[in-house]
Amino acid sequence: MTATDPLGIAPAERNAIMPLTRFLPDHPFAERLYRAAEPVWEEGLGQPFLRELADGTLSRERFVFYMLQDYLYLNDYVNVHAIAFAKCDDPKIRQDLAQAIAGASNETDQVHDFFRDRFGITDEQMASARQSAFARSYTSNMIAIAYTKPLIDILVALLPCAWVYADYGTRIAASIGESIETNPYRAWIDMYGTDDFWESAVWLIDDIERLAAGEPEEHLQQLTEQFVVGVEHEYMFWASAYEMQRRWRPEWH
Ligand SMILES: Cc1ncc(C[n+]2csc(CCO)c2C)c(N)n1
């Protein structure tokens, strides 16, 4: 067992499920992105929201807060794909983007509809949900990139979402084993903790790697910084949901 793995997964096992070794040999730019984000990425998996989600003790209230924010998030996330699509003349990437739009809509159906029914989230709650400062920061940044930057920047802005979820989902599923049977958040873990789900990260990583090959170092450096900001946004999305914090200062409510 390694002290640095938040879920206590043994190094050999961890290696077998690591994104870079299992799915991504020979992706040096992806590796650079992951390495730059690694401290936040690894710490993020150990945060209370995810630990409690994994052991099934997360409060329903916190999860509902997260679900409502996530519902708003996914709409923006799909829009960013659509803007990328309009800027893209590579047929393969256009196809990938179109599939991702369908995939993200499907994700909304599967996970959100499930929990809405299961946890009794009402249509009124869905309709009146206001985006938190943290979620808005995340999506505003993605939308700004989508409108003002070239295709590769948009794909890098989309990547933390797909990659972090695929990695965390796999690792959470591996760490909890049989106890998933009684976990109230099983549908969430089942959704993200599969090899199939990796497809939503792998196409993006592959396309980014291809586009990065022609870019000057200065741009690659900017993209790397932008990726870390995205991983930080993913981190804060869960952290703010755990605190149920809607505004920048908790006392503002
Ligand atoms: C804040 C937030 N970040 C990432 C995801 C995960 N996710 C949303 S769409 C998509 C691509 C494939 O459908 C993935 C991985 C989420 N749900 N909420």
mmCIF file of C-alpha atoms and ligand atoms in Angstrom:
data_model
loop_
_atom_site.group_PDB
_atom_site.id
_atom_site.type_symbol
_atom_site.label_atom_id
_atom_site.label_comp_id
_atom_site.label_asym_id
_atom_site.label_seq_id
_atom_site.Cartn_x
_atom_site.Cartn_y
_atom_site.Cartn_z
ATOM 1 C CA MET A 1 0.000 0.000 0.000
ATOM 2 C CA THR A 2 1.361 3.408 -0.864
ATOM 3 C CA ALA A 3 0.965 6.316 1.492
ATOM 4 C CA THR A 4 0.456 8.708 -1.391
ATOM 5 C CA ASP A 5 -2.503 6.929 -3.002
ATOM 6 C CA PRO A 6 -5.642 8.462 -1.478
ATOM 7 C CA LEU A 7 -7.578 5.229 -1.816
ATOM 8 C CA GLY A 8 -4.736 3.065 -0.595
ATOM 9 C CA ILE A 9 -4.409 1.067 -3.803
ATOM 10 C CA ALA A 10 -1.234 -1.017 -3.983
ATOM 11 C CA PRO A 11 1.380 0.236 -6.477
ATOM 12 C CA ALA A 12 1.133 -2.787 -8.791
ATOM 13 C CA GLU A 13 -2.624 -2.590 -8.945
ATOM 14 C CA ARG A 14 -2.467 1.179 -9.326
ATOM 15 C CA ASN A 15 -0.114 0.786 -12.268
ATOM 16 C CA ALA A 16 -2.551 -1.532 -13.969
ATOM 17 C CA ILE A 17 -5.289 1.078 -13.860
ATOM 18 C CA MET A 18 -3.211 4.211 -14.411
ATOM 19 C CA PRO A 19 -4.426 6.222 -17.380
ATOM 20 C CA LEU A 20 -0.977 6.668 -18.762
ATOM 21 C CA THR A 21 0.157 3.048 -18.619
ATOM 22 C CA ARG A 22 -3.051 1.300 -19.491
ATOM 23 C CA PHE A 23 -4.583 3.412 -22.199
ATOM 24 C CA LEU A 24 -1.966 5.874 -23.261
ATOM 25 C CA PRO A 25 1.434 4.564 -24.167
ATOM 26 C CA ASP A 26 3.354 6.996 -26.391
ATOM 27 C CA HIS A 27 1.321 10.088 -25.640
ATOM 28 C CA PRO A 28 4.017 12.462 -24.458
ATOM 29 C CA PHE A 29 1.875 15.601 -24.454
ATOM 30 C CA ALA A 30 -0.894 13.858 -22.514
ATOM 31 C CA GLU A 31 1.717 12.651 -20.064
ATOM 32 C CA ARG A 32 3.000 16.200 -19.694
ATOM 33 C CA LEU A 33 -0.539 17.430 -18.985
ATOM 34 C CA TYR A 34 -1.134 14.736 -16.395
ATOM 35 C CA ARG A 35 2.228 15.298 -14.694
ATOM 36 C CA ALA A 36 1.608 19.049 -14.450
ATOM 37 C CA ALA A 37 -1.770 18.438 -12.814
ATOM 38 C CA GLU A 38 -0.684 15.409 -10.775
ATOM 39 C CA PRO A 39 -0.561 17.008 -7.275
ATOM 40 C CA VAL A 40 -4.091 18.443 -7.583
ATOM 41 C CA TRP A 41 -5.328 15.363 -9.447
ATOM 42 C CA GLU A 42 -4.096 12.931 -6.779
ATOM 43 C CA GLU A 43 -5.162 15.076 -3.845
ATOM 44 C CA GLY A 44 -8.563 15.526 -5.476
ATOM 45 C CA LEU A 45 -9.363 11.831 -5.310
ATOM 46 C CA GLY A 46 -8.873 11.901 -1.545
ATOM 47 C CA GLN A 47 -11.252 14.796 -0.877
ATOM 48 C CA PRO A 48 -14.225 14.180 1.452
ATOM 49 C CA PHE A 49 -16.908 14.302 -1.250
ATOM 50 C CA LEU A 50 -15.324 11.437 -3.173
ATOM 51 C CA ARG A 51 -14.239 9.415 -0.139
ATOM 52 C CA GLU A 52 -17.758 9.532 1.255
ATOM 53 C CA LEU A 53 -19.296 8.845 -2.163
ATOM 54 C CA ALA A 54 -17.034 5.780 -2.409
ATOM 55 C CA ASP A 55 -17.988 4.426 1.008
ATOM 56 C CA GLY A 56 -21.643 5.376 0.602
ATOM 57 C CA THR A 57 -21.764 7.791 3.568
ATOM 58 C CA LEU A 58 -22.047 11.037 1.582
ATOM 59 C CA SER A 59 -25.149 12.935 2.666
ATOM 60 C CA ARG A 60 -28.031 13.004 0.259
ATOM 61 C CA GLU A 61 -28.178 16.790 0.607
ATOM 62 C CA ARG A 62 -24.608 17.216 -0.597
ATOM 63 C CA PHE A 63 -25.146 14.859 -3.474
ATOM 64 C CA VAL A 64 -28.311 16.669 -4.568
ATOM 65 C CA PHE A 65 -26.406 19.969 -4.502
ATOM 66 C CA TYR A 66 -23.775 18.373 -6.739
ATOM 67 C CA MET A 67 -26.364 16.862 -9.096
ATOM 68 C CA LEU A 68 -28.130 20.184 -9.640
ATOM 69 C CA GLN A 69 -24.821 21.920 -10.327
ATOM 70 C CA ASP A 70 -23.789 19.112 -12.626
ATOM 71 C CA TYR A 71 -27.020 19.378 -14.569
ATOM 72 C CA LEU A 72 -26.282 23.059 -15.272
ATOM 73 C CA TYR A 73 -22.672 22.224 -16.019
ATOM 74 C CA LEU A 74 -23.500 19.616 -18.646
ATOM 75 C CA ASN A 75 -25.534 22.080 -20.682
ATOM 76 C CA ASP A 76 -22.569 24.440 -20.923
ATOM 77 C CA TYR A 77 -20.232 21.544 -21.550
ATOM 78 C CA VAL A 78 -22.270 20.382 -24.541
ATOM 79 C CA ASN A 79 -22.361 23.939 -25.913
ATOM 80 C CA VAL A 80 -18.566 24.096 -25.831
ATOM 81 C CA HIS A 81 -18.429 20.986 -28.040
ATOM 82 C CA ALA A 82 -20.808 22.647 -30.458
ATOM 83 C CA ILE A 83 -18.579 25.722 -30.741
ATOM 84 C CA ALA A 84 -15.537 23.484 -31.235
ATOM 85 C CA PHE A 85 -17.444 21.642 -33.958
ATOM 86 C CA ALA A 86 -18.108 24.894 -35.805
ATOM 87 C CA LYS A 87 -14.389 25.735 -35.731
ATOM 88 C CA CYS A 88 -13.193 22.321 -36.840
ATOM 89 C CA ASP A 89 -12.553 21.139 -40.395
ATOM 90 C CA ASP A 90 -10.914 17.801 -39.528
ATOM 91 C CA PRO A 91 -13.532 15.130 -40.384
ATOM 92 C CA LYS A 92 -12.373 12.690 -37.714
ATOM 93 C CA ILE A 93 -12.470 15.288 -34.928
ATOM 94 C CA ARG A 94 -15.865 16.526 -36.139
ATOM 95 C CA GLN A 95 -17.174 12.990 -35.818
ATOM 96 C CA ASP A 96 -15.645 12.628 -32.346
ATOM 97 C CA LEU A 97 -17.239 15.885 -31.237
ATOM 98 C CA ALA A 98 -20.642 14.895 -32.593
ATOM 99 C CA GLN A 99 -20.428 11.588 -30.720
ATOM 100 C CA ALA A 100 -19.361 13.363 -27.536
ATOM 101 C CA ILE A 101 -22.397 15.635 -27.723
ATOM 102 C CA ALA A 102 -24.615 12.553 -27.943
ATOM 103 C CA GLY A 103 -22.601 10.881 -25.135
ATOM 104 C CA ALA A 104 -22.930 13.819 -22.771
ATOM 105 C CA SER A 105 -26.669 14.020 -23.405
ATOM 106 C CA ASN A 106 -26.903 10.321 -22.713
ATOM 107 C CA GLU A 107 -24.962 10.820 -19.513
ATOM 108 C CA THR A 108 -27.496 13.397 -18.414
ATOM 109 C CA ASP A 109 -30.278 10.926 -19.097
ATOM 110 C CA GLN A 110 -28.630 8.032 -17.300
ATOM 111 C CA VAL A 111 -27.234 9.598 -14.175
ATOM 112 C CA HIS A 112 -29.314 12.702 -13.715
ATOM 113 C CA ASP A 113 -32.689 11.185 -14.462
ATOM 114 C CA PHE A 114 -31.839 8.248 -12.231
ATOM 115 C CA PHE A 115 -30.938 10.378 -9.234
ATOM 116 C CA ARG A 116 -33.718 12.854 -9.858
ATOM 117 C CA ASP A 117 -36.199 10.002 -9.540
ATOM 118 C CA ARG A 118 -34.360 8.179 -6.780
ATOM 119 C CA PHE A 119 -33.678 11.226 -4.604
ATOM 120 C CA GLY A 120 -36.881 13.032 -5.382
ATOM 121 C CA ILE A 121 -35.314 16.068 -7.029
ATOM 122 C CA THR A 122 -38.242 18.036 -8.442
ATOM 123 C CA ASP A 123 -38.519 19.689 -11.840
ATOM 124 C CA GLU A 124 -38.892 22.993 -9.967
ATOM 125 C CA GLN A 125 -35.570 22.421 -8.216
ATOM 126 C CA MET A 126 -33.972 21.631 -11.568
ATOM 127 C CA ALA A 127 -35.511 24.691 -13.235
ATOM 128 C CA SER A 128 -34.631 27.118 -10.441
ATOM 129 C CA ALA A 129 -31.100 25.882 -9.678
ATOM 130 C CA ARG A 130 -28.576 28.696 -9.783
ATOM 131 C CA GLN A 131 -25.037 28.002 -10.828
ATOM 132 C CA SER A 132 -22.490 28.244 -7.996
ATOM 133 C CA ALA A 133 -19.569 30.664 -8.262
ATOM 134 C CA PHE A 134 -17.184 27.717 -8.635
ATOM 135 C CA ALA A 135 -19.184 25.998 -11.354
ATOM 136 C CA ARG A 136 -19.639 29.309 -13.154
ATOM 137 C CA SER A 137 -15.928 29.987 -13.032
ATOM 138 C CA TYR A 138 -15.324 26.585 -14.598
ATOM 139 C CA THR A 139 -17.873 26.882 -17.394
ATOM 140 C CA SER A 140 -17.222 30.598 -18.058
ATOM 141 C CA ASN A 141 -13.581 29.769 -18.585
ATOM 142 C CA MET A 142 -14.439 26.942 -20.991
ATOM 143 C CA ILE A 143 -16.928 29.097 -22.889
ATOM 144 C CA ALA A 144 -14.427 31.977 -23.171
ATOM 145 C CA ILE A 145 -11.824 29.582 -24.540
ATOM 146 C CA ALA A 146 -14.380 28.157 -26.958
ATOM 147 C CA TYR A 147 -15.224 31.570 -28.398
ATOM 148 C CA THR A 148 -11.744 33.052 -28.542
ATOM 149 C CA LYS A 149 -9.186 30.267 -28.970
ATOM 150 C CA PRO A 150 -8.238 27.686 -31.600
ATOM 151 C CA LEU A 151 -9.515 24.113 -31.646
ATOM 152 C CA ILE A 152 -6.708 22.516 -29.635
ATOM 153 C CA ASP A 153 -7.296 24.935 -26.754
ATOM 154 C CA ILE A 154 -10.986 24.003 -26.701
ATOM 155 C CA LEU A 155 -10.195 20.292 -26.653
ATOM 156 C CA VAL A 156 -7.737 20.821 -23.775
ATOM 157 C CA ALA A 157 -10.444 22.762 -21.909
ATOM 158 C CA LEU A 158 -12.787 19.767 -22.350
ATOM 159 C CA LEU A 159 -10.218 17.177 -21.320
ATOM 160 C CA PRO A 160 -10.149 17.431 -17.491
ATOM 161 C CA CYS A 161 -13.856 16.647 -17.379
ATOM 162 C CA ALA A 162 -13.578 13.414 -19.324
ATOM 163 C CA TRP A 163 -10.185 12.242 -18.099
ATOM 164 C CA VAL A 164 -10.495 12.982 -14.385
ATOM 165 C CA TYR A 165 -13.900 11.257 -14.251
ATOM 166 C CA ALA A 166 -12.686 8.201 -16.125
ATOM 167 C CA ASP A 167 -9.630 7.867 -13.860
ATOM 168 C CA TYR A 168 -11.449 8.537 -10.591
ATOM 169 C CA GLY A 169 -14.373 6.342 -11.609
ATOM 170 C CA THR A 170 -12.091 3.392 -12.360
ATOM 171 C CA ARG A 171 -10.086 3.852 -9.192
ATOM 172 C CA ILE A 172 -13.126 4.277 -6.957
ATOM 173 C CA ALA A 173 -14.761 1.178 -8.466
ATOM 174 C CA ALA A 174 -11.518 -0.798 -7.952
ATOM 175 C CA SER A 175 -11.128 0.367 -4.361
ATOM 176 C CA ILE A 176 -14.603 -0.497 -3.109
ATOM 177 C CA GLY A 177 -15.098 -3.941 -4.634
ATOM 178 C CA GLU A 178 -18.185 -5.775 -3.407
ATOM 179 C CA SER A 179 -19.406 -2.968 -1.176
ATOM 180 C CA ILE A 180 -20.729 -1.305 -4.321
ATOM 181 C CA GLU A 181 -23.759 -3.603 -3.975
ATOM 182 C CA THR A 182 -25.165 -1.523 -1.134
ATOM 183 C CA ASN A 183 -23.765 1.887 -2.100
ATOM 184 C CA PRO A 184 -26.557 4.443 -2.665
ATOM 185 C CA TYR A 185 -24.412 6.144 -5.288
ATOM 186 C CA ARG A 186 -23.827 2.953 -7.207
ATOM 187 C CA ALA A 187 -25.327 4.342 -10.441
ATOM 188 C CA TRP A 188 -22.740 7.151 -10.430
ATOM 189 C CA ILE A 189 -19.840 4.770 -9.804
ATOM 190 C CA ASP A 190 -21.139 2.256 -12.367
ATOM 191 C CA MET A 191 -21.429 5.008 -14.931
ATOM 192 C CA TYR A 192 -17.882 6.292 -14.593
ATOM 193 C CA GLY A 193 -16.024 3.221 -13.371
ATOM 194 C CA THR A 194 -15.969 1.306 -16.631
ATOM 195 C CA ASP A 195 -13.512 0.753 -19.453
ATOM 196 C CA ASP A 196 -16.211 1.871 -21.882
ATOM 197 C CA PHE A 197 -16.357 5.213 -20.223
ATOM 198 C CA TRP A 198 -12.674 5.652 -20.984
ATOM 199 C CA GLU A 199 -13.655 6.093 -24.617
ATOM 200 C CA SER A 200 -14.880 9.603 -23.794
ATOM 201 C CA ALA A 201 -11.373 10.539 -22.655
ATOM 202 C CA VAL A 202 -9.306 8.497 -25.089
ATOM 203 C CA TRP A 203 -10.533 10.127 -28.314
ATOM 204 C CA LEU A 204 -9.873 13.545 -26.839
ATOM 205 C CA ILE A 205 -6.389 12.620 -25.671
ATOM 206 C CA ASP A 206 -5.591 11.156 -29.092
ATOM 207 C CA ASP A 207 -6.853 14.156 -31.039
ATOM 208 C CA ILE A 208 -5.032 16.585 -28.742
ATOM 209 C CA GLU A 209 -1.809 14.610 -29.133
ATOM 210 C CA ARG A 210 -2.060 14.863 -32.918
ATOM 211 C CA LEU A 211 -2.790 18.585 -32.893
ATOM 212 C CA ALA A 212 -0.069 19.284 -30.300
ATOM 213 C CA ALA A 213 2.585 17.770 -32.555
ATOM 214 C CA GLY A 214 2.549 20.883 -34.747
ATOM 215 C CA GLU A 215 2.433 23.507 -31.989
ATOM 216 C CA PRO A 216 5.284 25.722 -30.747
ATOM 217 C CA GLU A 217 6.558 25.161 -27.218
ATOM 218 C CA GLU A 218 5.113 28.437 -25.969
ATOM 219 C CA HIS A 219 1.598 27.353 -26.919
ATOM 220 C CA LEU A 220 2.107 23.906 -25.373
ATOM 221 C CA GLN A 221 3.138 25.612 -22.152
ATOM 222 C CA GLN A 222 -0.038 27.740 -22.175
ATOM 223 C CA LEU A 223 -2.144 24.659 -22.832
ATOM 224 C CA THR A 224 -0.487 22.842 -19.944
ATOM 225 C CA GLU A 225 -1.289 25.706 -17.575
ATOM 226 C CA GLN A 226 -4.832 25.816 -18.891
ATOM 227 C CA PHE A 227 -5.201 22.073 -18.280
ATOM 228 C CA VAL A 228 -4.100 22.438 -14.654
ATOM 229 C CA VAL A 229 -6.684 25.199 -14.183
ATOM 230 C CA GLY A 230 -9.314 22.794 -15.551
ATOM 231 C CA VAL A 231 -8.290 20.042 -13.113
ATOM 232 C CA GLU A 232 -8.461 22.618 -10.297
ATOM 233 C CA HIS A 233 -11.979 23.522 -11.420
ATOM 234 C CA GLU A 234 -12.965 19.849 -11.285
ATOM 235 C CA TYR A 235 -11.511 19.685 -7.767
ATOM 236 C CA MET A 236 -13.435 22.755 -6.604
ATOM 237 C CA PHE A 237 -16.650 21.501 -8.183
ATOM 238 C CA TRP A 238 -16.662 18.637 -5.671
ATOM 239 C CA ALA A 239 -15.168 20.642 -2.811
ATOM 240 C CA SER A 240 -17.823 23.364 -3.143
ATOM 241 C CA ALA A 241 -20.564 20.733 -3.439
ATOM 242 C CA TYR A 242 -19.314 19.127 -0.226
ATOM 243 C CA GLU A 243 -19.484 22.487 1.534
ATOM 244 C CA MET A 244 -22.705 23.257 -0.342
ATOM 245 C CA GLN A 245 -21.124 26.588 -1.069
ATOM 246 C CA ARG A 246 -22.857 28.577 -3.749
ATOM 247 C CA ARG A 247 -21.028 31.891 -3.452
ATOM 248 C CA TRP A 248 -17.384 32.870 -3.168
ATOM 249 C CA ARG A 249 -17.647 33.478 0.563
ATOM 250 C CA PRO A 250 -19.568 30.864 2.572
ATOM 251 C CA GLU A 251 -21.289 33.500 4.715
ATOM 252 C CA TRP A 252 -22.940 35.062 1.648
ATOM 253 C CA HIS A 253 -25.064 31.920 1.110
HETATM 254 C C1 LIG B 1 -18.340 18.840 -13.305
HETATM 255 C C2 LIG B 1 -18.294 17.612 -14.129
HETATM 256 N N1 LIG B 1 -17.150 17.297 -14.731
HETATM 257 C C3 LIG B 1 -17.088 16.184 -15.468
HETATM 258 C C4 LIG B 1 -18.175 15.378 -15.647
HETATM 259 C C5 LIG B 1 -18.086 14.123 -16.438
HETATM 260 N N2 LIG B 1 -18.568 14.198 -17.758
HETATM 261 C C6 LIG B 1 -19.555 14.988 -18.170
HETATM 262 S S1 LIG B 1 -19.831 14.812 -19.849
HETATM 263 C C7 LIG B 1 -18.566 13.743 -20.021
HETATM 264 C C8 LIG B 1 -18.147 13.178 -21.324
HETATM 265 C C9 LIG B 1 -18.838 11.963 -21.712
HETATM 266 O O1 LIG B 1 -20.169 11.948 -21.574
HETATM 267 C C10 LIG B 1 -17.999 13.502 -18.792
HETATM 268 C C11 LIG B 1 -16.898 12.607 -18.582
HETATM 269 C C12 LIG B 1 -19.356 15.733 -15.009
HETATM 270 N N3 LIG B 1 -20.470 14.969 -15.119
HETATM 271 N N4 LIG B 1 -19.394 16.860 -14.249
#
